[in-house]
Short mmCIF file of C-alpha atoms in Angstrom, two decimals:
data_model
loop_
_atom_site.label_atom_id
_atom_site.label_comp_id
_atom_site.label_asym_id
_atom_site.label_seq_id
_atom_site.Cartn_x
_atom_site.Cartn_y
_atom_site.Cartn_z
CA MET C 256 0.00 0.00 0.00
CA TRP C 257 2.86 2.41 0.61
CA PRO C 258 3.59 3.03 -3.09
CA LEU C 259 -0.10 3.88 -3.56
CA TYR C 260 0.06 6.35 -0.68
CA ALA C 261 3.16 7.84 -2.30
CA ALA C 262 1.28 8.15 -5.60
CA GLY C 263 -1.52 10.03 -3.83
CA PHE C 264 1.05 12.33 -2.24
CA THR C 265 2.67 12.91 -5.64
CA THR C 266 -0.49 14.08 -7.40
CA ALA C 267 -1.42 16.38 -4.50
CA PHE C 268 2.08 17.80 -4.08
CA GLY C 269 2.48 18.33 -7.81
CA ALA C 270 -0.88 20.05 -8.20
CA HIS C 271 -0.60 22.49 -5.30
CA GLY C 272 3.18 22.88 -5.23
CA ILE C 273 3.31 24.41 -8.69
CA ALA C 274 -0.08 26.13 -8.63
CA ALA C 275 0.79 28.04 -5.46
CA ASN C 276 4.16 29.20 -6.78
CA LEU C 277 3.67 29.99 -10.48
CA GLY C 278 3.25 33.63 -9.60
CA GLY C 279 6.01 33.67 -6.97
CA HIS C 280 9.16 35.72 -6.73
CA SER C 281 11.59 33.70 -8.83
CA ALA C 282 13.18 34.92 -12.05
CA ASP C 283 11.02 32.56 -14.12
CA ARG C 284 7.72 33.39 -12.41
CA VAL C 285 4.54 33.96 -14.41
CA THR C 286 3.77 37.69 -14.41
CA SER C 287 0.66 37.81 -16.63
CA LEU C 288 -2.61 37.08 -14.83
CA LEU C 289 -4.09 35.70 -18.05
CA VAL C 290 -1.18 33.28 -18.52
CA LEU C 291 -1.32 32.35 -14.83
CA GLY C 292 -5.01 31.56 -15.08
CA GLY C 293 -4.43 29.49 -18.20
CA LEU C 294 -1.68 27.45 -16.58
CA LEU C 295 -3.80 26.83 -13.50
CA ALA C 296 -6.76 25.75 -15.61
CA LEU C 297 -4.65 23.52 -17.84
CA TYR C 298 -3.86 20.96 -15.14
CA ASP C 299 -7.43 20.75 -13.84
CA GLY C 300 -8.87 20.76 -17.34
CA ALA C 301 -6.79 17.75 -18.31
CA GLU C 302 -7.98 15.91 -15.21
CA VAL C 303 -11.64 16.70 -15.85
CA LEU C 304 -11.45 15.35 -19.41
CA LEU C 305 -9.16 12.37 -18.92
CA LYS C 306 -9.79 10.81 -15.50
CA PRO C 307 -12.92 8.90 -16.58
CA VAL C 308 -11.08 7.75 -19.73
CA PHE C 309 -8.06 6.41 -17.87
CA GLY C 310 -10.30 4.85 -15.24
CA THR C 311 -12.02 2.83 -17.95
CA ILE C 312 -8.65 1.86 -19.45
CA ALA C 313 -7.52 0.67 -16.01
CA ASP C 314 -10.50 -1.70 -15.88
CA ARG C 315 -9.65 -3.03 -19.34
CA ILE C 316 -5.90 -3.63 -19.07
CA GLY C 317 -5.38 -3.55 -15.30
CA ALA C 318 -4.82 -0.67 -12.88
CA ARG C 319 -1.14 -1.40 -12.27
CA PRO C 320 0.06 -0.64 -15.84
CA VAL C 321 -1.96 2.60 -15.85
CA LEU C 322 -0.48 3.55 -12.48
CA LEU C 323 3.09 2.90 -13.65
CA GLY C 324 2.57 4.58 -17.01
CA GLY C 325 1.05 7.65 -15.39
CA LEU C 326 3.92 8.03 -12.93
CA VAL C 327 6.53 7.68 -15.67
CA ALA C 328 4.64 10.20 -17.80
CA PHE C 329 4.47 12.59 -14.84
CA ALA C 330 8.24 12.41 -14.41
CA ALA C 331 8.80 12.89 -18.15
CA ALA C 332 6.42 15.86 -18.34
CA SER C 333 8.11 17.50 -15.37
CA ALA C 334 11.51 17.00 -16.98
CA LEU C 335 10.46 18.98 -20.06
CA TYR C 336 10.73 22.30 -18.29
CA VAL C 337 13.88 21.26 -16.45
CA VAL C 338 15.68 20.56 -19.73
CA VAL C 339 14.60 23.72 -21.56
CA ASP C 340 13.38 26.85 -19.78
CA ARG C 341 10.89 28.17 -22.32
CA PRO C 342 7.30 29.39 -21.88
CA GLY C 343 6.00 26.92 -24.44
CA LEU C 344 7.52 23.99 -22.57
CA LEU C 345 6.07 25.26 -19.30
CA TRP C 346 2.62 24.92 -20.88
CA ALA C 347 3.49 21.49 -22.26
CA ALA C 348 4.89 20.34 -18.91
CA ARG C 349 1.81 21.46 -17.01
CA LEU C 350 -0.54 19.83 -19.51
CA GLY C 351 1.52 16.64 -19.39
CA GLN C 352 1.45 16.58 -15.60
CA GLY C 353 -2.31 16.96 -15.58
CA ALA C 354 -2.77 14.18 -18.13
CA ALA C 355 -0.39 11.89 -16.24
CA ALA C 356 -2.14 12.54 -12.93
CA SER C 357 -5.41 11.70 -14.68
CA ALA C 358 -3.99 8.24 -15.26
CA PHE C 359 -2.29 7.30 -12.01
CA SER C 360 -4.72 8.97 -9.58
CA PRO C 361 -7.87 6.89 -10.38
CA ALA C 362 -5.68 3.81 -10.91
CA ALA C 363 -4.27 4.22 -7.39
CA SER C 364 -7.78 4.70 -5.98
CA ALA C 365 -8.96 1.52 -7.70
CA LEU C 366 -5.94 -0.45 -6.45
CA VAL C 367 -6.63 0.65 -2.88
CA ALA C 368 -9.95 -1.18 -3.16
CA ARG C 369 -8.60 -4.19 -5.08
CA LEU C 370 -5.73 -4.81 -2.66
CA ASN C 371 -7.84 -4.58 0.51
CA PRO C 372 -10.81 -6.63 1.65
CA ALA C 373 -14.11 -4.79 1.90
CA ALA C 374 -13.92 -4.82 5.69
CA LYS C 375 -10.79 -2.61 5.54
CA HIS C 376 -11.79 -0.16 2.84
CA GLY C 377 -12.49 2.63 5.32
CA ARG C 378 -9.06 2.42 6.91
CA ALA C 379 -7.33 2.05 3.54
CA TYR C 380 -9.02 5.10 2.02
CA GLY C 381 -8.50 7.04 5.24
CA SER C 382 -4.76 6.42 5.05
CA TYR C 383 -4.68 7.19 1.33
CA GLY C 384 -6.49 10.47 1.96
CA PHE C 385 -4.12 11.28 4.82
CA TYR C 386 -1.08 11.19 2.56
CA LYS C 387 -2.84 13.17 -0.14
CA SER C 388 -3.62 15.80 2.47
CA ILE C 389 0.04 15.88 3.46
CA GLY C 390 0.85 16.55 -0.19
CA TYR C 391 -1.68 19.36 -0.35
CA THR C 392 -0.19 20.85 2.82
CA LEU C 393 3.48 20.55 1.91
CA GLY C 394 3.01 21.54 -1.75
CA PRO C 395 2.71 25.30 -1.26
CA LEU C 396 5.20 25.37 1.63
CA LEU C 397 7.99 23.17 0.31
CA GLY C 398 7.30 24.31 -3.24
CA GLY C 399 7.78 27.90 -2.13
CA VAL C 400 11.14 27.07 -0.58
CA LEU C 401 12.29 25.32 -3.75
CA VAL C 402 11.16 28.17 -5.99
CA TRP C 403 12.90 30.66 -3.71
CA ALA C 404 16.10 28.62 -3.81
CA GLY C 405 16.24 27.74 -7.51
CA GLY C 406 13.18 28.95 -9.36
CA LEU C 407 10.45 26.93 -11.01
CA ARG C 408 12.99 24.69 -12.72
CA LEU C 409 14.19 23.36 -9.35
CA LEU C 410 10.61 22.58 -8.33
CA PHE C 411 10.02 20.76 -11.63
CA ALA C 412 13.31 18.88 -11.12
CA VAL C 413 12.16 17.68 -7.69
CA LEU C 414 8.85 16.56 -9.19
CA THR C 415 10.75 14.71 -11.91
CA GLY C 416 12.69 12.80 -9.29
CA LEU C 417 9.61 12.22 -7.15
CA GLY C 418 7.63 10.76 -10.06
CA ALA C 419 10.52 8.51 -11.07
CA VAL C 420 11.15 7.24 -7.53
CA VAL C 421 7.48 6.49 -6.90
CA ALA C 422 7.25 4.74 -10.29
CA VAL C 423 10.14 2.43 -9.39
CA TRP C 424 8.68 1.88 -5.92
CA ALA C 425 5.31 0.96 -7.44
CA LEU C 426 7.00 -1.35 -9.96
CA LEU C 427 8.68 -3.23 -7.14
CA GLY C 428 6.00 -3.00 -4.47
CA VAL C 429 2.57 -3.11 -6.13
CA PRO C 430 1.54 -6.65 -7.04
CA HIS C 431 0.05 -7.54 -10.39
CA VAL C 432 -3.73 -7.30 -10.22
CA PRO C 433 -5.25 -8.79 -13.37
CA PRO C 434 -8.34 -7.16 -14.86
CA LEU C 435 -11.52 -8.99 -14.00
CA PRO C 436 -13.86 -10.41 -16.63
CA ARG C 437 -16.46 -7.82 -17.56
CA ALA C 438 -19.92 -8.20 -18.94
CA ARG C 439 -20.64 -6.13 -22.04
CA GLN C 440 -21.72 -2.64 -21.06
CA THR C 441 -23.69 -0.31 -23.29
CA VAL C 442 -23.75 3.46 -22.98
CA LEU C 443 -27.22 3.15 -21.49
CA ASP C 444 -25.95 0.69 -18.87
CA LEU C 445 -23.17 3.12 -17.93
CA ALA C 446 -25.62 6.01 -17.69
CA ARG C 447 -27.91 3.99 -15.43
CA ARG C 448 -25.07 2.99 -13.14
CA LEU C 449 -23.72 6.52 -12.84
CA ALA C 450 -27.22 7.88 -12.27
CA ASP C 451 -27.83 5.46 -9.41
CA ALA C 452 -27.87 6.88 -5.89
CA ALA C 453 -25.07 4.47 -4.93
CA PHE C 454 -22.80 6.51 -7.21
CA LEU C 455 -24.39 9.97 -7.19
CA ALA C 456 -24.69 10.39 -3.41
CA PRO C 457 -21.04 9.74 -2.46
CA THR C 458 -19.78 11.56 -5.55
CA ALA C 459 -21.91 14.61 -4.72
CA ALA C 460 -20.59 14.46 -1.16
CA LEU C 461 -17.01 14.36 -2.47
CA ALA C 462 -17.72 17.32 -4.73
CA GLY C 463 -19.16 19.26 -1.79
CA ALA C 464 -16.20 18.41 0.43
CA THR C 465 -13.72 19.47 -2.24
CA ALA C 466 -15.66 22.70 -2.85
CA ALA C 467 -15.51 23.56 0.85
CA LEU C 468 -11.82 22.70 1.01
CA SER C 469 -10.96 24.82 -2.02
CA VAL C 470 -12.97 27.75 -0.72
CA GLY C 471 -11.31 27.47 2.67
CA VAL C 472 -7.81 27.39 1.22
CA GLY C 473 -8.48 30.16 -1.27
CA PHE C 474 -10.73 32.61 0.59
CA LEU C 475 -9.97 32.30 4.31
CA PRO C 476 -6.69 34.20 3.78
CA VAL C 477 -8.75 36.92 2.09
CA SER C 478 -11.08 37.11 5.09
CA GLY C 479 -8.09 37.18 7.43
CA ALA C 480 -6.42 39.98 5.49
CA GLY C 481 -9.67 41.94 5.50
CA ALA C 482 -9.75 41.62 9.29
CA GLY C 483 -6.22 43.01 9.54
CA LEU C 484 -4.47 39.67 10.13
CA GLY C 485 -0.97 39.13 8.79
CA THR C 486 0.21 36.45 6.40
CA VAL C 487 1.54 34.31 9.26
CA ALA C 488 -1.87 34.14 10.92
CA THR C 489 -3.75 33.41 7.70
CA GLY C 490 -1.15 30.84 6.66
CA ALA C 491 -1.53 29.15 10.03
CA ALA C 492 -5.30 29.00 9.51
CA VAL C 493 -4.89 27.19 6.20
CA SER C 494 -2.45 24.80 7.86
CA VAL C 495 -5.04 24.09 10.57
CA LEU C 496 -7.54 23.19 7.87
CA ALA C 497 -5.16 20.79 6.14
CA ALA C 498 -3.98 19.27 9.42
CA CYS C 499 -7.53 18.60 10.64
CA ALA C 500 -8.45 16.96 7.33
CA ALA C 501 -5.32 14.81 7.43
CA LEU C 502 -5.78 13.70 11.04
CA VAL C 503 -9.49 12.91 10.81
CA GLN C 504 -9.41 10.72 7.68
CA PRO C 505 -7.62 7.64 9.10
CA ARG C 506 -9.71 7.79 12.27
CA ALA C 507 -12.95 8.02 10.31
CA GLY C 508 -11.88 5.05 8.20
CA ARG C 509 -11.06 2.93 11.23
CA ALA C 510 -14.35 3.84 12.91
CA SER C 511 -16.21 2.81 9.78
CA ASP C 512 -14.44 -0.54 9.51
CA ALA C 513 -15.14 -1.22 13.20
CA GLY C 514 -18.85 -0.54 12.69
CA ARG C 515 -18.86 2.51 14.95
CA LEU C 516 -19.64 4.91 12.10
CA THR C 517 -21.93 4.28 9.16
CA ALA C 518 -21.30 5.83 5.77
CA ARG C 519 -24.59 7.71 5.70
CA THR C 520 -24.14 9.13 9.18
CA GLY C 521 -20.48 10.01 8.71
CA VAL C 522 -20.98 11.74 5.38
CA GLY C 523 -24.05 13.60 6.65
CA VAL C 524 -22.22 14.80 9.75
CA GLY C 525 -19.24 15.75 7.59
CA LEU C 526 -21.36 17.89 5.27
CA LEU C 527 -23.05 19.62 8.20
CA THR C 528 -19.69 20.20 9.90
CA ALA C 529 -18.19 21.73 6.76
CA ALA C 530 -21.31 23.88 6.39
CA ALA C 531 -20.90 25.05 10.00
CA GLY C 532 -17.29 25.93 9.20
CA LEU C 533 -18.36 28.07 6.27
CA ALA C 534 -20.92 29.75 8.51
CA CYS C 535 -18.15 30.53 11.02
CA ALA C 536 -16.17 32.12 8.19
CA THR C 537 -18.77 34.89 8.12
CA VAL C 538 -17.64 35.92 11.63
CA PRO C 539 -14.94 38.60 11.35
CA GLY C 540 -11.57 38.24 13.03
CA LEU C 541 -9.15 35.48 13.92
CA THR C 542 -11.71 33.44 15.85
CA GLY C 543 -13.99 33.09 12.86
CA VAL C 544 -11.12 32.18 10.52
CA LEU C 545 -9.68 29.52 12.85
CA LEU C 546 -13.08 27.98 13.65
CA ALA C 547 -13.90 27.88 9.95
CA ALA C 548 -10.58 26.23 9.11
CA ALA C 549 -10.92 23.58 11.80
CA LEU C 550 -14.54 22.69 11.03
CA ILE C 551 -14.03 22.59 7.25
CA GLY C 552 -11.00 20.35 7.79
CA VAL C 553 -12.89 17.98 10.09
CA GLY C 554 -15.90 17.87 7.76
CA THR C 555 -13.89 17.06 4.66
CA GLY C 556 -11.82 14.56 6.63
CA LEU C 557 -15.00 12.70 7.56
CA ILE C 558 -16.49 12.71 4.08
CA THR C 559 -13.53 11.67 1.93
CA PRO C 560 -12.68 8.14 3.16
CA LEU C 561 -16.29 7.18 3.82
CA ALA C 562 -17.52 8.33 0.41
CA PHE C 563 -14.68 6.59 -1.44
CA ALA C 564 -15.22 3.39 0.52
CA ALA C 565 -18.94 3.58 -0.24
CA LEU C 566 -18.16 3.91 -3.94
CA ALA C 567 -15.84 0.90 -3.77
CA SER C 568 -18.40 -1.24 -1.95
CA GLY C 569 -21.22 -0.29 -4.33
CA THR C 570 -19.27 -0.89 -7.55
CA PRO C 571 -18.62 -4.18 -9.35
CA ARG C 572 -14.90 -4.85 -8.86
CA GLU C 573 -14.36 -5.11 -12.60
CA ARG C 574 -15.62 -1.49 -12.97
CA LEU C 575 -13.69 0.12 -10.12
CA GLY C 576 -11.39 2.15 -12.36
CA GLN C 577 -14.28 3.62 -14.31
CA THR C 578 -16.15 4.51 -11.12
CA MET C 579 -13.14 6.08 -9.44
CA GLY C 580 -12.34 8.08 -12.55
CA ALA C 581 -15.90 9.39 -12.73
CA ALA C 582 -15.89 10.17 -9.00
CA GLU C 583 -12.61 12.06 -9.37
CA LEU C 584 -14.32 14.09 -12.10
CA GLY C 585 -16.97 15.02 -9.55
CA ARG C 586 -14.26 16.18 -7.16
CA GLU C 587 -12.63 18.30 -9.85
CA LEU C 588 -15.97 19.96 -10.61
CA GLY C 589 -16.38 20.73 -6.91
CA ASP C 590 -12.83 22.03 -6.77
CA ALA C 591 -13.61 24.52 -9.54
CA GLY C 592 -17.28 25.16 -8.83
CA GLY C 593 -17.00 26.02 -5.13
CA PRO C 594 -14.59 28.95 -5.55
CA LEU C 595 -16.46 30.16 -8.64
CA LEU C 596 -19.77 30.15 -6.75
CA VAL C 597 -18.37 31.97 -3.73
CA ALA C 598 -16.51 34.47 -5.91
CA GLY C 599 -19.63 35.16 -7.96
CA VAL C 600 -21.81 35.77 -4.91
CA ALA C 601 -19.06 37.84 -3.26
CA THR C 602 -18.83 40.02 -6.36
CA ALA C 603 -22.57 40.67 -6.31
CA ALA C 604 -22.74 41.10 -2.52
CA THR C 605 -19.85 40.45 -0.09
CA LEU C 606 -17.63 37.49 0.75
CA PRO C 607 -19.63 36.44 3.86
CA TYR C 608 -22.67 35.99 1.63
CA GLY C 609 -20.60 33.72 -0.61
CA TYR C 610 -19.66 31.56 2.37
CA ALA C 611 -23.30 31.48 3.48
CA VAL C 612 -24.62 30.33 0.09
CA LEU C 613 -22.15 27.43 -0.10
CA ALA C 614 -22.90 26.54 3.53
CA VAL C 615 -26.61 26.28 2.73
CA LEU C 616 -25.93 24.07 -0.30
CA LEU C 617 -23.79 21.70 1.78
CA ALA C 618 -26.35 21.54 4.58
CA VAL C 619 -29.17 20.76 2.14
CA GLY C 620 -27.49 17.49 1.08
CA PRO C 621 -28.09 15.50 4.29
CA VAL C 622 -31.63 16.88 4.58
CA VAL C 623 -32.50 15.77 1.05
CA GLY C 624 -30.94 12.37 1.70
CA VAL C 625 -33.14 11.86 4.77
CA LEU C 626 -36.29 13.02 2.98
CA LEU C 627 -35.66 10.70 0.04
CA GLY C 628 -34.71 7.81 2.28
CA GLY C 629 -31.46 7.36 0.35
CA GLY C 630 -27.99 8.72 0.58
CA VAL C 631 -24.60 7.18 0.91
CA ARG C 632 -24.76 3.48 1.62
CA GLY C 633 -21.90 1.36 2.78
CA ARG C 634 -21.45 -2.38 2.91
CA ARG C 635 -23.89 -4.66 4.55
CA ARG C 636 -25.28 -3.22 7.76
CA GLU C 637 -24.37 0.20 6.37
CA ARG C 638 -20.70 -0.35 7.01
CA VAL C 639 -18.28 1.20 4.53
#
């Protein structure tokens, strides 16, 4: 499992490490806001388009080859900008990284399920999410140090080495998992499966969690600055958010596997907790920012492992790659949609109203699930 955790760390570190430092203070920084926006969108755009595709390929040929190929491609794409420092190759490198992550991220998620019995899915996804959260946390911090020391090329060089090392580690440590026989699936069959509550409910919860996380990381520093707080205080708040998410995920997974926490209850409480965090963000000052960061972190930490484990338990094992790829697409849409929603409302009114609108949307999810009698279901006896 350790190479899979390392793969999760790699995609998170690569995404946030570069995104947070493209506009930094190095000699090769991106100075045009239009170019910066394009480079940021390029990575996520590749993931939105390609994750479902590579997830389906993983089901067809096996998740391990897709994992290895994606990691090698990530290292190769990162090396492009290291070899030649040109704007065109920066675009190519970023696009290549996004495409490569689209391959090895859903493959790793599928392998987490294939290599663990159903009774341990909660713990496995909790640990996987923990190391991804560490990558999200260290990306901006360590990436900033590397860019300060040697510019973007040094950061890309480190990512080249990281991708190569994890690829070798996965080659040696991840066992061969042959693809399972699959019944013929029509487009209509796929549409029905993806429209089923067993897929839609956990995927919607993941999208909501990612939206709250992205809004917290992106806008809490803005709220802190507006309240007169310095960069150290606002940076600490974002670190609190990431730390809470990282610490809660393994514990939520273990509680689920032990039968102490059902998927429906855990995801519902997670959504309400994240909504409460966004509500706290409307309170001015350090107290509101810290409470918001902690509650958003705890809420997303509850949702992520339980929702992924619910997806794994409700999916035929021969279709795990396709399901995880489609679920990752939902997360990417939440990652982009949450900040866009809050920014749009804040532009028309003020930032606290943006937080409030997203909080209401997150809180509505559990209420609708109860009214419809559905929601996120786990394994038998509601265990994820």
